[in-house]
mmCIF file of C-alpha atoms in Angstrom:
data_model
loop_
_atom_site.group_PDB
_atom_site.id
_atom_site.type_symbol
_atom_site.label_atom_id
_atom_site.label_comp_id
_atom_site.label_asym_id
_atom_site.label_seq_id
_atom_site.Cartn_x
_atom_site.Cartn_y
_atom_site.Cartn_z
ATOM 1 C CA MET A 1 14.390 -70.683 -134.923
ATOM 2 C CA VAL A 2 18.297 -69.996 -135.571
ATOM 3 C CA PRO A 3 18.155 -66.204 -135.759
ATOM 4 C CA GLY A 4 16.198 -66.131 -132.303
ATOM 5 C CA ARG A 5 18.554 -68.429 -130.720
ATOM 6 C CA GLY A 6 21.702 -66.028 -131.901
ATOM 7 C CA MET A 7 19.685 -62.886 -130.779
ATOM 8 C CA ARG A 8 19.564 -64.397 -127.041
ATOM 9 C CA LEU A 9 23.245 -65.157 -127.310
ATOM 10 C CA LEU A 10 23.962 -61.921 -128.557
ATOM 11 C CA THR A 11 21.932 -60.009 -125.525
ATOM 12 C CA GLY A 12 23.496 -62.392 -123.052
ATOM 13 C CA ALA A 13 27.067 -61.586 -124.031
ATOM 14 C CA LEU A 14 26.292 -57.832 -124.134
ATOM 15 C CA ILE A 15 24.943 -57.938 -120.578
ATOM 16 C CA VAL A 16 27.933 -59.893 -119.102
ATOM 17 C CA ALA A 17 30.051 -57.622 -120.910
ATOM 18 C CA CYS A 18 27.995 -54.420 -119.337
ATOM 19 C CA VAL A 19 28.225 -55.964 -115.786
ATOM 20 C CA ALA A 20 32.206 -56.527 -116.024
ATOM 21 C CA LEU A 21 32.386 -52.589 -116.983
ATOM 22 C CA VAL A 22 30.516 -51.500 -113.826
ATOM 23 C CA GLY A 23 32.274 -53.761 -111.667
ATOM 24 C CA HIS A 24 35.624 -52.234 -112.998
ATOM 25 C CA SER A 25 34.125 -48.691 -112.837
ATOM 26 C CA ALA A 26 33.159 -48.951 -109.111
ATOM 27 C CA ARG A 27 36.810 -51.137 -108.289
ATOM 28 C CA SER A 28 38.495 -47.925 -109.921
ATOM 29 C CA GLY A 29 36.802 -45.295 -107.975
ATOM 30 C CA ALA A 30 35.513 -43.381 -111.288
ATOM 31 C CA PRO A 31 32.844 -40.689 -110.226
ATOM 32 C CA SER A 32 29.339 -40.766 -111.448
ATOM 33 C CA ALA A 33 27.639 -37.740 -112.781
ATOM 34 C CA GLY A 34 26.677 -35.712 -110.133
ATOM 35 C CA SER A 35 28.756 -37.521 -107.450
ATOM 36 C CA ARG A 36 29.921 -35.893 -104.291
ATOM 37 C CA PRO A 37 33.371 -34.058 -103.968
ATOM 38 C CA VAL A 38 36.292 -36.913 -103.716
ATOM 39 C CA GLU A 39 37.131 -35.418 -100.270
ATOM 40 C CA ALA A 40 34.828 -34.652 -97.686
ATOM 41 C CA VAL A 41 33.693 -30.820 -97.567
ATOM 42 C CA ARG A 42 35.366 -28.893 -95.113
ATOM 43 C CA ASP A 43 35.776 -25.299 -94.344
ATOM 44 C CA VAL A 44 38.491 -22.959 -95.589
ATOM 45 C CA VAL A 45 41.094 -21.177 -92.834
ATOM 46 C CA PRO A 46 38.969 -17.810 -92.031
ATOM 47 C CA ASN A 47 42.660 -15.923 -91.503
ATOM 48 C CA ARG A 48 44.695 -17.188 -94.080
ATOM 49 C CA VAL A 49 45.150 -15.300 -97.437
ATOM 50 C CA MET A 50 47.329 -16.605 -100.576
ATOM 51 C CA THR A 51 49.193 -15.116 -103.391
ATOM 52 C CA TRP A 52 50.088 -17.180 -106.403
ATOM 53 C CA ASN A 53 51.546 -16.518 -110.200
ATOM 54 C CA ILE A 54 49.929 -19.530 -111.569
ATOM 55 C CA CYS A 55 52.012 -19.295 -114.635
ATOM 56 C CA ASN A 56 50.824 -18.820 -118.216
ATOM 57 C CA PRO A 57 51.580 -20.017 -120.620
ATOM 58 C CA CYS A 58 52.824 -23.377 -118.542
ATOM 59 C CA GLU A 59 50.279 -25.475 -119.803
ATOM 60 C CA GLN A 60 49.643 -27.061 -116.468
ATOM 61 C CA SER A 61 46.588 -28.763 -115.541
ATOM 62 C CA ASP A 62 44.017 -26.506 -113.563
ATOM 63 C CA VAL A 63 42.836 -29.554 -111.579
ATOM 64 C CA ASP A 64 46.390 -29.885 -110.254
ATOM 65 C CA ARG A 65 46.263 -25.992 -109.125
ATOM 66 C CA ALA A 66 42.971 -26.429 -107.289
ATOM 67 C CA ALA A 67 44.624 -29.313 -105.769
ATOM 68 C CA GLU A 68 47.833 -27.228 -104.233
ATOM 69 C CA ILE A 69 45.608 -24.374 -103.347
ATOM 70 C CA ALA A 70 43.365 -26.771 -101.386
ATOM 71 C CA ARG A 71 46.284 -28.073 -99.310
ATOM 72 C CA TYR A 72 45.934 -24.854 -97.823
ATOM 73 C CA ALA A 73 42.400 -23.708 -98.064
ATOM 74 C CA PRO A 74 42.615 -20.100 -97.450
ATOM 75 C CA GLN A 75 39.842 -17.366 -97.246
ATOM 76 C CA VAL A 76 41.108 -15.249 -99.935
ATOM 77 C CA ILE A 77 43.084 -16.271 -102.567
ATOM 78 C CA GLY A 78 44.843 -13.683 -105.095
ATOM 79 C CA LEU A 79 45.987 -15.374 -108.787
ATOM 80 C CA GLN A 80 48.014 -13.647 -111.221
ATOM 81 C CA GLU A 81 49.052 -14.611 -114.816
ATOM 82 C CA ALA A 82 45.529 -15.620 -114.998
ATOM 83 C CA CYS A 83 42.825 -16.479 -117.639
ATOM 84 C CA VAL A 84 39.256 -16.076 -116.987
ATOM 85 C CA ARG A 85 38.828 -19.810 -118.120
ATOM 86 C CA ASP A 86 41.841 -21.238 -116.006
ATOM 87 C CA VAL A 87 40.316 -19.606 -112.943
ATOM 88 C CA GLU A 88 36.705 -21.030 -113.894
ATOM 89 C CA ARG A 89 38.465 -24.440 -113.750
ATOM 90 C CA ILE A 90 39.947 -24.086 -110.767
ATOM 91 C CA ARG A 91 37.097 -22.779 -108.905
ATOM 92 C CA ASP A 92 34.676 -25.835 -110.239
ATOM 93 C CA SER A 93 37.642 -27.927 -109.161
ATOM 94 C CA LEU A 94 38.159 -26.614 -105.615
ATOM 95 C CA GLU A 95 34.268 -27.029 -105.080
ATOM 96 C CA ARG A 96 33.713 -30.012 -106.802
ATOM 97 C CA LEU A 97 36.839 -32.325 -105.809
ATOM 98 C CA HIS A 98 37.785 -30.400 -102.468
ATOM 99 C CA GLY A 99 34.550 -28.952 -101.276
ATOM 100 C CA LEU A 100 35.752 -25.820 -101.137
ATOM 101 C CA VAL A 101 33.496 -22.787 -102.675
ATOM 102 C CA TYR A 102 34.711 -19.288 -103.379
ATOM 103 C CA HIS A 103 33.359 -16.403 -104.976
ATOM 104 C CA VAL A 104 35.226 -14.741 -107.832
ATOM 105 C CA GLU A 105 36.083 -11.457 -108.913
ATOM 106 C CA TYR A 106 38.214 -10.832 -112.083
ATOM 107 C CA GLY A 107 41.215 -7.753 -112.758
ATOM 108 C CA THR A 108 41.756 -9.047 -116.075
ATOM 109 C CA VAL A 109 43.498 -5.674 -118.163
ATOM 110 C CA LEU A 110 44.361 -7.749 -121.795
ATOM 111 C CA GLN A 111 42.328 -9.773 -124.136
ATOM 112 C CA ASN A 112 45.143 -12.365 -125.745
ATOM 113 C CA TRP A 113 44.200 -15.129 -127.879
ATOM 114 C CA GLY A 114 48.093 -16.671 -127.393
ATOM 115 C CA ARG A 115 48.011 -16.726 -123.642
ATOM 116 C CA CYS A 116 43.914 -17.366 -123.029
ATOM 117 C CA GLY A 117 42.907 -19.568 -126.028
ATOM 118 C CA GLY A 118 39.369 -18.577 -127.082
ATOM 119 C CA VAL A 119 38.966 -17.761 -131.480
ATOM 120 C CA PRO A 120 41.132 -14.667 -132.557
ATOM 121 C CA TRP A 121 37.885 -12.559 -132.585
ATOM 122 C CA SER A 122 37.010 -13.291 -129.157
ATOM 123 C CA PRO A 123 40.290 -13.966 -127.375
ATOM 124 C CA GLY A 124 40.570 -14.968 -123.663
ATOM 125 C CA ALA A 125 40.726 -12.542 -120.823
ATOM 126 C CA TYR A 126 44.099 -12.079 -118.784
ATOM 127 C CA GLY A 127 45.077 -10.753 -115.765
ATOM 128 C CA GLN A 128 44.277 -10.765 -112.145
ATOM 129 C CA ALA A 129 41.443 -12.882 -110.016
ATOM 130 C CA VAL A 130 40.685 -12.972 -106.716
ATOM 131 C CA LEU A 131 38.723 -15.675 -104.859
ATOM 132 C CA SER A 132 36.966 -15.375 -101.668
ATOM 133 C CA ALA A 133 35.112 -17.540 -99.534
ATOM 134 C CA ALA A 134 32.632 -14.593 -98.729
ATOM 135 C CA PRO A 135 31.534 -12.413 -100.744
ATOM 136 C CA MET A 136 33.264 -9.380 -102.356
ATOM 137 C CA THR A 137 32.190 -5.801 -102.713
ATOM 138 C CA ASP A 138 33.362 -2.508 -104.206
ATOM 139 C CA VAL A 139 35.439 -4.300 -106.759
ATOM 140 C CA VAL A 140 37.841 -1.946 -108.571
ATOM 141 C CA ASN A 141 39.657 -3.270 -111.710
ATOM 142 C CA VAL A 142 42.623 -0.641 -112.662
ATOM 143 C CA GLU A 143 44.947 -0.747 -115.892
ATOM 144 C CA TYR A 144 48.285 1.078 -115.119
ATOM 145 C CA PRO A 145 48.915 3.823 -117.577
ATOM 146 C CA ASP A 146 52.049 2.154 -118.574
ATOM 147 C CA GLY A 147 52.280 -1.831 -118.240
ATOM 148 C CA GLY A 148 55.579 -1.931 -119.879
ATOM 149 C CA SER A 149 56.214 -5.139 -122.044
ATOM 150 C CA GLU A 150 52.814 -6.062 -121.530
ATOM 151 C CA ASP A 151 49.228 -4.335 -120.136
ATOM 152 C CA ARG A 152 49.615 -4.820 -116.334
ATOM 153 C CA GLY A 153 47.230 -3.448 -113.656
ATOM 154 C CA TYR A 154 45.671 -4.099 -110.136
ATOM 155 C CA MET A 155 42.339 -4.926 -108.600
ATOM 156 C CA ALA A 156 41.056 -4.361 -105.355
ATOM 157 C CA VAL A 157 37.966 -5.818 -103.663
ATOM 158 C CA THR A 158 36.526 -5.499 -100.007
ATOM 159 C CA THR A 159 35.762 -8.810 -98.215
ATOM 160 C CA THR A 160 36.048 -10.710 -94.864
ATOM 161 C CA VAL A 161 38.983 -12.168 -93.386
ATOM 162 C CA GLY A 162 39.072 -13.465 -89.868
ATOM 163 C CA GLY A 163 35.865 -12.172 -89.418
ATOM 164 C CA GLN A 164 36.740 -8.768 -90.210
ATOM 165 C CA ARG A 165 35.893 -6.476 -93.690
ATOM 166 C CA LEU A 166 39.115 -5.795 -95.169
ATOM 167 C CA ARG A 167 40.305 -4.238 -98.344
ATOM 168 C CA ILE A 168 42.357 -6.747 -100.692
ATOM 169 C CA PHE A 169 44.671 -5.569 -103.383
ATOM 170 C CA ASN A 170 46.045 -7.689 -105.979
ATOM 171 C CA THR A 171 48.768 -7.062 -108.543
ATOM 172 C CA HIS A 172 51.319 -7.862 -111.099
ATOM 173 C CA LEU A 173 53.709 -5.455 -111.925
ATOM 174 C CA ALA A 174 55.824 -5.174 -115.205
ATOM 175 C CA GLU A 175 58.460 -7.553 -116.060
ATOM 176 C CA ARG A 176 62.137 -7.632 -114.891
ATOM 177 C CA ARG A 177 64.388 -5.115 -116.048
ATOM 178 C CA GLN A 178 61.896 -2.522 -116.279
ATOM 179 C CA GLU A 179 62.573 -0.792 -112.941
ATOM 180 C CA ALA A 180 61.041 2.956 -113.917
ATOM 181 C CA VAL A 181 57.807 1.342 -115.334
ATOM 182 C CA ARG A 182 57.463 -0.524 -111.935
ATOM 183 C CA ALA A 183 58.090 2.580 -109.807
ATOM 184 C CA ASP A 184 55.536 4.398 -111.546
ATOM 185 C CA GLN A 185 53.241 1.782 -111.182
ATOM 186 C CA ILE A 186 54.127 1.492 -107.396
ATOM 187 C CA GLY A 187 53.403 5.172 -107.377
ATOM 188 C CA VAL A 188 49.740 4.459 -108.610
ATOM 189 C CA LEU A 189 48.897 1.717 -106.519
ATOM 190 C CA ALA A 190 50.046 3.140 -103.537
ATOM 191 C CA ALA A 191 48.081 6.472 -103.870
ATOM 192 C CA ASP A 192 45.161 4.052 -103.721
ATOM 193 C CA VAL A 193 46.428 1.681 -100.602
ATOM 194 C CA ALA A 194 47.262 4.728 -98.534
ATOM 195 C CA ARG A 195 43.313 5.748 -98.527
ATOM 196 C CA HIS A 196 42.746 2.743 -95.910
ATOM 197 C CA LYS A 197 44.233 2.274 -92.425
ATOM 198 C CA ARG A 198 44.014 -1.901 -92.665
ATOM 199 C CA ALA A 199 44.520 -3.445 -96.134
ATOM 200 C CA ILE A 200 46.246 -6.373 -97.550
ATOM 201 C CA VAL A 201 48.297 -6.348 -100.759
ATOM 202 C CA LEU A 202 49.144 -9.349 -102.649
ATOM 203 C CA GLY A 203 51.045 -9.810 -105.751
ATOM 204 C CA ASP A 204 53.956 -10.524 -108.093
ATOM 205 C CA PHE A 205 56.164 -7.201 -107.948
ATOM 206 C CA ASN A 206 58.651 -8.514 -110.337
ATOM 207 C CA ALA A 207 61.166 -7.239 -107.566
ATOM 208 C CA VAL A 208 63.392 -8.416 -104.679
ATOM 209 C CA PRO A 209 62.628 -6.432 -101.589
ATOM 210 C CA ASP A 210 65.422 -3.906 -101.705
ATOM 211 C CA ALA A 211 64.725 -2.942 -105.207
ATOM 212 C CA SER A 212 64.582 0.532 -105.013
ATOM 213 C CA GLU A 213 61.084 1.081 -107.144
ATOM 214 C CA LEU A 214 59.392 -0.741 -103.921
ATOM 215 C CA THR A 215 60.112 1.771 -101.625
ATOM 216 C CA GLY A 216 56.403 3.548 -101.845
ATOM 217 C CA ILE A 217 55.075 0.237 -100.874
ATOM 218 C CA TRP A 218 57.223 -0.641 -97.570
ATOM 219 C CA GLU A 219 56.666 3.179 -96.624
ATOM 220 C CA LEU A 220 52.783 1.827 -96.136
ATOM 221 C CA ALA A 221 53.243 -1.597 -95.226
ATOM 222 C CA ALA A 222 55.409 -4.470 -94.133
ATOM 223 C CA ASP A 223 55.725 -7.821 -95.743
ATOM 224 C CA ALA A 224 53.994 -11.018 -93.998
ATOM 225 C CA ASP A 225 57.154 -12.509 -93.192
ATOM 226 C CA PRO A 226 58.604 -10.344 -90.030
ATOM 227 C CA GLN A 227 62.201 -11.127 -91.186
ATOM 228 C CA CYS A 228 62.006 -9.868 -94.571
ATOM 229 C CA ARG A 229 62.947 -6.273 -94.950
ATOM 230 C CA PRO A 230 63.804 -3.752 -97.846
ATOM 231 C CA THR A 231 67.660 -3.891 -97.033
ATOM 232 C CA ARG A 232 70.328 -6.318 -97.837
ATOM 233 C CA THR A 233 70.190 -7.957 -94.207
ATOM 234 C CA GLY A 234 66.586 -8.717 -94.422
ATOM 235 C CA ASP A 235 66.082 -12.407 -94.437
ATOM 236 C CA CYS A 236 63.576 -12.940 -97.082
ATOM 237 C CA ARG A 237 62.474 -16.425 -98.525
ATOM 238 C CA THR A 238 63.037 -16.563 -102.121
ATOM 239 C CA THR A 239 59.528 -17.557 -103.848
ATOM 240 C CA THR A 240 60.683 -18.090 -107.989
ATOM 241 C CA ASP A 241 62.278 -20.875 -109.488
ATOM 242 C CA TRP A 242 65.443 -18.281 -110.132
ATOM 243 C CA GLN A 243 65.700 -17.935 -106.608
ATOM 244 C CA SER A 244 64.236 -14.204 -106.226
ATOM 245 C CA LYS A 245 61.483 -13.356 -104.074
ATOM 246 C CA PHE A 246 58.948 -11.240 -106.316
ATOM 247 C CA ASP A 247 55.987 -12.474 -104.564
ATOM 248 C CA TYR A 248 54.692 -10.736 -101.146
ATOM 249 C CA ILE A 249 51.771 -10.183 -98.844
ATOM 250 C CA PHE A 250 52.297 -7.081 -97.665
ATOM 251 C CA LEU A 251 49.968 -5.801 -94.418
ATOM 252 C CA ARG A 252 48.990 -2.564 -93.469
ATOM 253 C CA GLY A 253 47.554 -2.098 -90.045
ATOM 254 C CA ILE A 254 47.523 -5.874 -89.791
ATOM 255 C CA VAL A 255 49.572 -8.293 -87.489
ATOM 256 C CA PRO A 256 50.744 -11.662 -89.205
ATOM 257 C CA LEU A 257 50.484 -14.690 -86.949
ATOM 258 C CA LYS A 258 52.784 -17.061 -89.399
ATOM 259 C CA HIS A 259 53.421 -17.532 -92.858
ATOM 260 C CA GLY A 260 54.520 -19.997 -95.230
ATOM 261 C CA VAL A 261 56.620 -20.286 -98.900
ATOM 262 C CA HIS A 262 55.509 -23.754 -100.872
ATOM 263 C CA PRO A 263 57.289 -24.784 -103.779
ATOM 264 C CA THR A 264 55.178 -26.259 -106.518
ATOM 265 C CA SER A 265 55.761 -27.869 -109.609
ATOM 266 C CA TYR A 266 52.560 -26.295 -111.170
ATOM 267 C CA SER A 267 54.288 -22.894 -111.441
ATOM 268 C CA ASP A 268 57.781 -20.961 -111.763
ATOM 269 C CA HIS A 269 56.357 -19.171 -108.611
ATOM 270 C CA ASP A 270 55.820 -20.790 -105.183
ATOM 271 C CA LEU A 271 52.504 -20.333 -103.459
ATOM 272 C CA VAL A 272 52.885 -17.924 -100.497
ATOM 273 C CA HIS A 273 50.235 -17.611 -97.730
ATOM 274 C CA ALA A 274 49.696 -15.879 -94.401
ATOM 275 C CA ASP A 275 47.989 -16.637 -91.608
ATOM 276 C CA LEU A 276 46.760 -12.995 -89.971
ATOM 277 C CA ASP A 277 45.585 -11.866 -86.594
ATOM 278 C CA THR A 278 42.641 -9.243 -87.960
ATOM 279 C CA THR A 279 41.120 -8.408 -84.556
#
């Protein structure tokens, strides 16, 4: 009888412990498998676009990066310095935690184990990505003939912004102190942009507004900030931790309604967004 009594006591103790753990989980709000998003499902802002160099390698949480994006809920997001695995986690968190569902296309130009992990014989892909609430078509991925100190390129997609189908470009130009390389890269990019009467060009250009190498893009488009011009008298808000404007939303044939620059602790670049009149 003693073993039977001992077993009953042990079983009772386990039941009490399980009840206590379940109660603690419920009180702490711990999600269960298949749980609904933490925040209510909501729509994107249909005429809002965003660009963000998410900084790599910066070892930041992709859940936190997703939360930063969700604060502004843009229709289209252009990411630079993006590893495919990071973008997958950001996209998953946007849907799972914030109810924001995006399609994704990649403009990767580099396989880099040091930046993006993976295994030496199958390193992660690195470059640009575009997330869009609407499907994307006519995807183009171009690697610049000369990337400078690291392979660089641009990607382009067609998708819907403010109810209109528009061509979206996303690029990351060569690093600082490589002006001649960036000038050649702008020539390649501008030739493609010029083919479209209406286009949006997102990206990290690694150059301040009055840099001579940006002349080719300024001739085709204007920054979403109407006060920002390619002259020293232009009033351009900085977008980096080192107090330079490197991040742009260039508009060709599209009128900006408002724009914003949003400092963040999750990258050395700020988030930049613009609301557009696409009619």
